[in-house]
Short mmCIF file of C-alpha atoms in Angstrom, two decimals:
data_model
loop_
_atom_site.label_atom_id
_atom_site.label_comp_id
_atom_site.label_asym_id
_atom_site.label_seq_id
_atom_site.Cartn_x
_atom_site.Cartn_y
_atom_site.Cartn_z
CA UNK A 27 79.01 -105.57 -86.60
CA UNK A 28 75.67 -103.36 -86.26
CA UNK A 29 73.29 -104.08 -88.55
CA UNK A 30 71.55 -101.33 -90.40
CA UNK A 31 68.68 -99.14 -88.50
CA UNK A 32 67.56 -97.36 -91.55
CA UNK A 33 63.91 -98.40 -91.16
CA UNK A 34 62.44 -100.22 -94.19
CA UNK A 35 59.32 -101.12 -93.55
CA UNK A 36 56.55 -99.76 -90.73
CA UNK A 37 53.98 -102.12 -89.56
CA UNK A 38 50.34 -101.41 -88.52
CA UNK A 39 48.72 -101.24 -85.37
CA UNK A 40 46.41 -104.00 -86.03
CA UNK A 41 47.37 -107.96 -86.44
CA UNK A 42 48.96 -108.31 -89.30
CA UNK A 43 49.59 -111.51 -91.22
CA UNK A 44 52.69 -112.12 -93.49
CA UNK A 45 51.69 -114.30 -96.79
CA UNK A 46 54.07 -117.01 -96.96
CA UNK A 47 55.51 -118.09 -100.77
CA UNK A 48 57.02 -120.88 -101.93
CA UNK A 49 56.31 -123.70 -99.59
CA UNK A 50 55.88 -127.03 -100.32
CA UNK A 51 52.49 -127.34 -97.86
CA UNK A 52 51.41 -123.56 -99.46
CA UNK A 53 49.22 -124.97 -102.77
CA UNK A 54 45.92 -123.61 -101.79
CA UNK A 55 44.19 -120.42 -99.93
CA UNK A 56 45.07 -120.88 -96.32
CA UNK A 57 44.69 -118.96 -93.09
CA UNK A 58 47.72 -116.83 -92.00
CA UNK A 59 49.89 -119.00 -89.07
CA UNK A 60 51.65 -115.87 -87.96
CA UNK A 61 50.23 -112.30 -87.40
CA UNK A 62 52.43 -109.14 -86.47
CA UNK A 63 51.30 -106.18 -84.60
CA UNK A 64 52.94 -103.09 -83.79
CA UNK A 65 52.12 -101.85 -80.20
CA UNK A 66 50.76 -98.57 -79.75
CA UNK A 67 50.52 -95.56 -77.31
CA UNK A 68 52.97 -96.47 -73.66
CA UNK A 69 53.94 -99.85 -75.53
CA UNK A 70 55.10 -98.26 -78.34
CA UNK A 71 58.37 -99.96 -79.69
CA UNK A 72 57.13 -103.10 -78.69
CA UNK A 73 56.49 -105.65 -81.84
CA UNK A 74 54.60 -108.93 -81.36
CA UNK A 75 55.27 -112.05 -83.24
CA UNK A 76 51.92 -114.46 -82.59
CA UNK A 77 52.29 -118.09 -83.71
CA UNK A 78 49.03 -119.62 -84.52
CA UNK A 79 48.80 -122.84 -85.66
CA UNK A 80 45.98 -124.61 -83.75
CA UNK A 81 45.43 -127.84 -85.70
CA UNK A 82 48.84 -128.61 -85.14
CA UNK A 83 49.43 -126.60 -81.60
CA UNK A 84 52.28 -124.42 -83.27
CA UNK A 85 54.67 -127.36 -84.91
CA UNK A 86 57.35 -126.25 -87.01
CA UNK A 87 56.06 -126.72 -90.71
CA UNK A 88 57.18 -125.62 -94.13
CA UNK A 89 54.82 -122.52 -93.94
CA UNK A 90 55.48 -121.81 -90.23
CA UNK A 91 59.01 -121.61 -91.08
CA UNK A 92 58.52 -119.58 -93.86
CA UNK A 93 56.19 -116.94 -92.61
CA UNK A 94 58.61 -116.45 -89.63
CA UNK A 95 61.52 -116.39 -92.17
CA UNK A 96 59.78 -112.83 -93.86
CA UNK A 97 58.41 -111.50 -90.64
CA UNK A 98 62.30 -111.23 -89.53
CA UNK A 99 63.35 -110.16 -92.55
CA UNK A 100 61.14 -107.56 -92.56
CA UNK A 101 61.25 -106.11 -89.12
CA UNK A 102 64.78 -106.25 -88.38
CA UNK A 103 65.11 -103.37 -90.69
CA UNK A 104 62.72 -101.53 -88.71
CA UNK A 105 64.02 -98.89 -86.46
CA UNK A 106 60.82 -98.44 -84.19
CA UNK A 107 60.88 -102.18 -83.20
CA UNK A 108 62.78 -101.47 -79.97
CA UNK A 109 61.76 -105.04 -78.62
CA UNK A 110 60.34 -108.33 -80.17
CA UNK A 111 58.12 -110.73 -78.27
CA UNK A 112 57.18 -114.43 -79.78
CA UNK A 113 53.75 -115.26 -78.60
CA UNK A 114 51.07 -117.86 -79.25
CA UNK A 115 47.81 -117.62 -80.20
CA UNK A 116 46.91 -121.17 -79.15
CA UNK A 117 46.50 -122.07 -75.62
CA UNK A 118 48.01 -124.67 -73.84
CA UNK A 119 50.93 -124.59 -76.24
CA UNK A 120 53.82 -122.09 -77.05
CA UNK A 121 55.44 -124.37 -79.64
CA UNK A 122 55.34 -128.24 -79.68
CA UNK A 123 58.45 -128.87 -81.72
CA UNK A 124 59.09 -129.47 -85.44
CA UNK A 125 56.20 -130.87 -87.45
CA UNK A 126 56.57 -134.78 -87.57
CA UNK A 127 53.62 -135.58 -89.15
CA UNK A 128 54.75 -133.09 -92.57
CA UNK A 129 58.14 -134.34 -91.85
CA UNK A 130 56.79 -138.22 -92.15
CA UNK A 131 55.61 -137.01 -95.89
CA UNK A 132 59.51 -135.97 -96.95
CA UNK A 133 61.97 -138.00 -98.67
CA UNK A 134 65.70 -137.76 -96.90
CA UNK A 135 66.74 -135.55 -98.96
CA UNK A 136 63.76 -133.27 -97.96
CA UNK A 137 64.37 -133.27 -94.43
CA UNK A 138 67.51 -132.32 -94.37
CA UNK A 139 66.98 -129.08 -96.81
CA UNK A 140 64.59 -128.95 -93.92
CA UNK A 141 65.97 -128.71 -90.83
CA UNK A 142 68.97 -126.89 -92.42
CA UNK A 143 65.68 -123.89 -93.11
CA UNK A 144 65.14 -124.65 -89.25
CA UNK A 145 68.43 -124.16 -87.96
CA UNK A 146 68.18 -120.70 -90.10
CA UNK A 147 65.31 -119.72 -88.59
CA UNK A 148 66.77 -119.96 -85.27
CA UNK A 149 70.10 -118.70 -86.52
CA UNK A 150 67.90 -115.17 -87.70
CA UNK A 151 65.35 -115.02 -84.57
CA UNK A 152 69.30 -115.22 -82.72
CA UNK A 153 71.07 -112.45 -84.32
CA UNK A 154 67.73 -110.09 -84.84
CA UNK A 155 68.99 -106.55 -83.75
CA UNK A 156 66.55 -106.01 -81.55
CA UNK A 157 66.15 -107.49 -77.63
CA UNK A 158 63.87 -110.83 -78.33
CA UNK A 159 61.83 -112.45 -75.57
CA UNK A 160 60.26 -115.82 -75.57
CA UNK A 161 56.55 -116.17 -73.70
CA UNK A 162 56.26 -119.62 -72.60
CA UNK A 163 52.57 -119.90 -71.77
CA UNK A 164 52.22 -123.85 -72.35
CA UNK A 165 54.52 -126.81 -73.87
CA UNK A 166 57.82 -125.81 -75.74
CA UNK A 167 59.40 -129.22 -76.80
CA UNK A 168 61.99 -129.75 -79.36
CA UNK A 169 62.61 -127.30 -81.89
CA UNK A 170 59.74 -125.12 -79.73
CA UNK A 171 62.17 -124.89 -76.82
CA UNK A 172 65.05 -124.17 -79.81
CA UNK A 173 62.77 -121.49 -80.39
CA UNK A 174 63.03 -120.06 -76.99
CA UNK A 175 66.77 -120.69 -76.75
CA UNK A 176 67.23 -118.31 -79.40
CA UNK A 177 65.56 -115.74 -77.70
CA UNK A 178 67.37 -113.58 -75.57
CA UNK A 179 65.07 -113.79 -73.08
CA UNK A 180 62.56 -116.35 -71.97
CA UNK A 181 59.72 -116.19 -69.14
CA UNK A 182 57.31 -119.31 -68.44
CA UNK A 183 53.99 -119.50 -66.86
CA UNK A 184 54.18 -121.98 -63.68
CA UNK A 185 50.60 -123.88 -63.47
CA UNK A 186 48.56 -123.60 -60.19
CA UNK A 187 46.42 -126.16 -58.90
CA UNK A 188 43.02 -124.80 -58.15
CA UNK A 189 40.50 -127.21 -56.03
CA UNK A 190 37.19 -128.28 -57.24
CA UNK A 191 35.00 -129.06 -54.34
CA UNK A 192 33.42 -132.06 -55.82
CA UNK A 193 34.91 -135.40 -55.32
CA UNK A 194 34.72 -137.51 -58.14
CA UNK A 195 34.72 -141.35 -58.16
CA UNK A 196 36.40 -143.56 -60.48
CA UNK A 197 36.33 -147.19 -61.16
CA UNK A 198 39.25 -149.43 -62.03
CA UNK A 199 40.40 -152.74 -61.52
CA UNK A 200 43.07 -154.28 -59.41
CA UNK A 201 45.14 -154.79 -62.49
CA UNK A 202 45.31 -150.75 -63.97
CA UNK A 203 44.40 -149.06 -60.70
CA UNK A 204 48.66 -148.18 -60.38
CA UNK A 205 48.56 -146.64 -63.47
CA UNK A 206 45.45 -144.73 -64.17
CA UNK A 207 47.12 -141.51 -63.20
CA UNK A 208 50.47 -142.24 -64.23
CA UNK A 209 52.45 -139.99 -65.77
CA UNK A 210 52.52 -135.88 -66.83
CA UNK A 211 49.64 -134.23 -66.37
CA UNK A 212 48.19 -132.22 -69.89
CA UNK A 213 47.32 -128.44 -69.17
CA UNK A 214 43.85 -127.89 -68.71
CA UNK A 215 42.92 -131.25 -67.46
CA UNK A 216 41.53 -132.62 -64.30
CA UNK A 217 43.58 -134.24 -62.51
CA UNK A 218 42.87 -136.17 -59.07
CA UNK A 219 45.47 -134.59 -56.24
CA UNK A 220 44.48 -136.72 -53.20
CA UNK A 221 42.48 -139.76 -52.54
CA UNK A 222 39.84 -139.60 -50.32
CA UNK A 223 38.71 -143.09 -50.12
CA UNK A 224 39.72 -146.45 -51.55
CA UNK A 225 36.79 -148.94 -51.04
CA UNK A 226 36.69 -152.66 -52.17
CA UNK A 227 34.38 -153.80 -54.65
CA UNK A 228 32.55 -157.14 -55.87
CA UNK A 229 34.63 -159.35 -58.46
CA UNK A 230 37.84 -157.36 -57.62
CA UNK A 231 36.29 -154.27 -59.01
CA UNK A 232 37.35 -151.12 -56.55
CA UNK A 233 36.21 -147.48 -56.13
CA UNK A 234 38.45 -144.50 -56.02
CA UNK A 235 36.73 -141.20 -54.34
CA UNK A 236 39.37 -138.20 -55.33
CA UNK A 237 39.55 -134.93 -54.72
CA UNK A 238 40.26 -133.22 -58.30
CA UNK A 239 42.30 -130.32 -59.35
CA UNK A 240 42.72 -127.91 -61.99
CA UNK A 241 46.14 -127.75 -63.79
CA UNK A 242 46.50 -124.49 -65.39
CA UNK A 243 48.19 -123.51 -68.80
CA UNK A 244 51.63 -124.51 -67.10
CA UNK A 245 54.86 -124.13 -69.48
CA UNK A 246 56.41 -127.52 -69.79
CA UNK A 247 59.30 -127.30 -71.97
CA UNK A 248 62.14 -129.90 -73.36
CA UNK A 249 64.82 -131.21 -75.98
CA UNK A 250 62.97 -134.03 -75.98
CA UNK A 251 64.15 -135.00 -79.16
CA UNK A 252 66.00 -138.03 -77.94
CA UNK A 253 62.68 -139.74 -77.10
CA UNK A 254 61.86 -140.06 -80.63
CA UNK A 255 64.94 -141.40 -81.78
CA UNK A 256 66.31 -137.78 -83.11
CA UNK A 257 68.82 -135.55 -81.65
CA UNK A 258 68.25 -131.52 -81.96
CA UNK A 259 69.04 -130.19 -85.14
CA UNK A 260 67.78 -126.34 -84.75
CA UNK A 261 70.24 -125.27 -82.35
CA UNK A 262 70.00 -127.01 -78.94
CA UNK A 263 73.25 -129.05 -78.52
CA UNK A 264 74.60 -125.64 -79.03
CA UNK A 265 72.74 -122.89 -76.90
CA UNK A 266 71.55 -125.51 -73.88
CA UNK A 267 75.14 -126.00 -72.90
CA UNK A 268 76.01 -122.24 -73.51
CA UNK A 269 72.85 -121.24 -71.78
CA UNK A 270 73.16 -123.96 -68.85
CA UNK A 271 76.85 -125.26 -68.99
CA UNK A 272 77.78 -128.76 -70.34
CA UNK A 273 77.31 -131.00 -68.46
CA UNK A 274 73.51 -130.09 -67.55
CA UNK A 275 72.64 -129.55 -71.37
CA UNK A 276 74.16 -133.08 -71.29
CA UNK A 277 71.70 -134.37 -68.79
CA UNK A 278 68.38 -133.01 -70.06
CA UNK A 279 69.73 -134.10 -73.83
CA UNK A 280 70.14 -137.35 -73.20
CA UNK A 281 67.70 -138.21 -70.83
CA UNK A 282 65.25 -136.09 -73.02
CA UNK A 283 63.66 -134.93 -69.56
CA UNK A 284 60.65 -132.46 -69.27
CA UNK A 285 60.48 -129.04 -67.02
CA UNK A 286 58.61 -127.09 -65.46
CA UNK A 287 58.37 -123.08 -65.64
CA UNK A 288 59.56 -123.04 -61.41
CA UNK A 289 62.31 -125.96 -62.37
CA UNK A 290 63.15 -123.89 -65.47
CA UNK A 291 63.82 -121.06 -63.67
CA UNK A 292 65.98 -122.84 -60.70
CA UNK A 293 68.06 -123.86 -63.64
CA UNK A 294 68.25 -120.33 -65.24
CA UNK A 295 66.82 -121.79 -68.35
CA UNK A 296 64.74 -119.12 -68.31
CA UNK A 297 64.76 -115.42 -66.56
CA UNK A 298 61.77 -115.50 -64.93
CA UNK A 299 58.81 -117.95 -64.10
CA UNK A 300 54.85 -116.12 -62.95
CA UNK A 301 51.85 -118.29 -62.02
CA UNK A 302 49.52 -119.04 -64.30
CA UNK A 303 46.09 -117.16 -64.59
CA UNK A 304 43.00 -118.02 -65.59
CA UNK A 305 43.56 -116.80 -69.43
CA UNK A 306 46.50 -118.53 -69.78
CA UNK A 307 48.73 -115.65 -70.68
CA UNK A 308 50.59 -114.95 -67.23
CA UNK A 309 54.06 -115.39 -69.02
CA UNK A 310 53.24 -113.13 -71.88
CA UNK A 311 52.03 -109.96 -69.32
CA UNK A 312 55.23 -110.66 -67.73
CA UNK A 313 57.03 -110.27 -71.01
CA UNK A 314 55.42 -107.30 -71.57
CA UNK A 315 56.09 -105.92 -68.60
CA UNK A 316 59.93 -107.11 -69.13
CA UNK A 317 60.09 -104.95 -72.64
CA UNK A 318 58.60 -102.04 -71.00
CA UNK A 319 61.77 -101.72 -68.26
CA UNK A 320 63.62 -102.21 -71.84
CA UNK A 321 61.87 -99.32 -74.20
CA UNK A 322 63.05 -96.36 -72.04
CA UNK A 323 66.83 -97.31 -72.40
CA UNK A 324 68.81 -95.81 -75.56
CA UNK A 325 67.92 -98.54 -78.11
CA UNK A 326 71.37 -98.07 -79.97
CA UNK A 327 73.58 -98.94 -77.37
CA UNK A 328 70.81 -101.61 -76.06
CA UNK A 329 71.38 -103.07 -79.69
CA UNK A 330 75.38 -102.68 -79.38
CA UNK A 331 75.52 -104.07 -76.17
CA UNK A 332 73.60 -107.57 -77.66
CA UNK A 333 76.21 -107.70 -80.49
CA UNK A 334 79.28 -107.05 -77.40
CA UNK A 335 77.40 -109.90 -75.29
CA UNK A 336 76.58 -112.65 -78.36
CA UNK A 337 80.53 -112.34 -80.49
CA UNK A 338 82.00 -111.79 -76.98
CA UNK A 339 80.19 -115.64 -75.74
CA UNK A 340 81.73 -117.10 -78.57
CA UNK A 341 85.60 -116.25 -78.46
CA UNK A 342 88.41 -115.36 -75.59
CA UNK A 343 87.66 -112.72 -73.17
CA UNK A 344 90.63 -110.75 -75.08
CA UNK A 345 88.88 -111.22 -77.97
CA UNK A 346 85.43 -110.09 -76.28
CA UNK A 347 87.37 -107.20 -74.96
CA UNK A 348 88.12 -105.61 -78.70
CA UNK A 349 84.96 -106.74 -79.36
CA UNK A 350 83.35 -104.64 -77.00
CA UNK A 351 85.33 -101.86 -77.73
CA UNK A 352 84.66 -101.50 -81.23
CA UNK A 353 80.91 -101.34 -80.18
CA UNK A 354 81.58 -98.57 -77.27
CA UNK A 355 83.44 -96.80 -80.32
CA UNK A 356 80.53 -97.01 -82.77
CA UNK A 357 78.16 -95.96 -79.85
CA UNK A 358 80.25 -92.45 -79.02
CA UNK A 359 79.28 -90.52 -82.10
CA UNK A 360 75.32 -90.80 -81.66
CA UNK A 361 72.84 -88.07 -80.47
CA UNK A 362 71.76 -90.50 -77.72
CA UNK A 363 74.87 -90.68 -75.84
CA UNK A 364 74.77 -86.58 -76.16
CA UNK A 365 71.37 -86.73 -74.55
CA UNK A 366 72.14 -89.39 -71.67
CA UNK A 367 74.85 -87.13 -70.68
CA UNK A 368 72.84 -83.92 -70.89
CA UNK A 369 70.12 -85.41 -68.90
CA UNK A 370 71.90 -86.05 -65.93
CA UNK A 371 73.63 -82.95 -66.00
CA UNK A 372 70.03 -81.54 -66.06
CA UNK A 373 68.88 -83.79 -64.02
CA UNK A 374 65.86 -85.00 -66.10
CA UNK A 375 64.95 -88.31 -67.87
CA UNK A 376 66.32 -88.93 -70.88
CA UNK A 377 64.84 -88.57 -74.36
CA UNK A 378 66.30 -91.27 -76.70
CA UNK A 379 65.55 -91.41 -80.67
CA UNK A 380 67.37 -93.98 -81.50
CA UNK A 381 70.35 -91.53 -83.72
#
């Protein structure tokens, strides 16, 4: 059941992109969409995955997929990546789903050889060895929320209102008044949080005086897949209801609904929701701060206990008990147990090497 830790490749400390091959969207010189870096000095075991697509705020194309595909192939032979965070380079926007627009350009046949390369993708980021967190600073709908599902963890940035002083007027007429500010809010915009006056105007016209806001880099995430006549197909009729139970994954499936990071979190879609600062990166701090509680713990058993926790989900709790022994069993022999139980004998933190 453990994969392999011999390590096969070692990555550098600087962002690194993978070259993508093969892809039907690759013909000419492009810019990288991923990069890879290697964290260094106290971070050290810590591997970043940065998505960073900005044209297209991180959709799921053919060379998205792709470059992803040999990023995970590569690293999840590598024995120093002790944790693995997906990131994105674009703010506003973790991951907004599966490309449409390339998808529009595919015969039938295409899309499903397609999406069956997407539902691989999240099948890999799922059983990587390694612990996997999701930072949700900004919209992850569709196959971005898919994304985060596979991820053993997930943490979301929660947007905070911040006042501008100046009021701003607006004119409208009787007829779209209702509806001017109907709707979700995009991050980053202004948005008008309380009406200060309403005053009547000649030929029906009427002045608004509000009192404007700031809506930061909030994570707004969804399978909203529903909404444009799809169902998911990477993974989220599966992992929402095993994340969330049945008959919730039901409810925000069908009704394609949107969330918050706070409502998120109420749910337990994800583990932990952090307001939003002024960078736009709240979630991904608190992700790194999550995988540094994680890099001091003996990475072999850390990696045995995911296996015990994903095969035991999936059968009987009989089952899930052999399971879990046969990992306990291949976790006895290694120098790292020896040294957990030396160190409290001694009384001293533990040294772990991963053997």
């Amino acid at each position: 059941m453990q994969r392999a830790l011999t390590s096969a490749v070692r990555l550098s400390r600087r962002w690194r992109p993978l070259q993508a091959c093969g892809c039907a969207s690759n013909r000419m010189a492009r810019d990288p969409e991923i990069q890879v870096r290697a964290l260094t000095g106290p971070d050290q075991g810590i591997t970043e995955i940065l998505m960073n697509r900005p044209r297209a705020r991180n959709a799921l194309g053919n060379v998205l997929v792709s470059e992803l595909l040999e990023a995970l192939a590569q690293l999840q032979e590598d024995r120093q990546v002790r944790v693995l965070i997906f990131r994105s380079g674009v703010k506003g926007v973790f991951c907004a789903g599966a490309d449409l627009k390339e998808r529009e350009q595919m015969s039938e046949a295409e899309v499903g050889v397609f999406v069956q390369r997407l539902r691989g993708l999240m099948n890999e980021i799922a059983a990587f060895p390694a612990p996997t967190i999701a930072a949700m600073d900004g919209f992850a709908l569709g196959g971005g929320l898919e994304l985060a599902l596979a991820c053993d963890l997930r943490v979301a940035g929660t947007g905070q209102g911040e006042r501008w002083d100046r009021p701003w007027e607006q004119s409208v007429s009787p007829e779209n008044h209702k509806h001017t500010w109907a709707g979700m809010l995009p991050s980053g915009s202004w948005a008008p949080a309380k009406v200060l006056s309403f005053e009547e105007k000649r030929e029906g016209m009427k002045i608004i005086t509000f009192q404007p806001y700031r809506v930061a880099s909030s994570a707004i995430m969804g399978l909203i897949e529903t909404t444009r006549g799809l169902l998911p197909g990477a993974g989220g009729t599966q992992r929402l209801p095993r994340c969330l139970g049945v008959a919730l994954a039901k409810e925000l499936i069908f009704t394609g609904r949107r969330l918050n990071g706070a409502q998120a979190q109420a749910l337990g879609l994800v583990n932990h929701s952090v307001a939003q600062n002024e960078e736009g990166n709240a979630a991904y701090h608190r992700a790194r701060e999550l995988a540094q509680e994680i890099l001091p713990q003996a990475p072999i058993a850390v990696r045995l206990g995911k296996v015990a926790i994903d095969r035991g989900m999936e059968v009987d709790i009989a089952s899930g008990m052999t399971i879990e022994g046969i990992c306990y069993a291949q976790n006895i022999p290694t120098r790292d147990r020896l040294e957990g139980m030396a160190a409290f004998r001694e009384k001293r933190p533990p040294k772990f090497v991963g053997e």
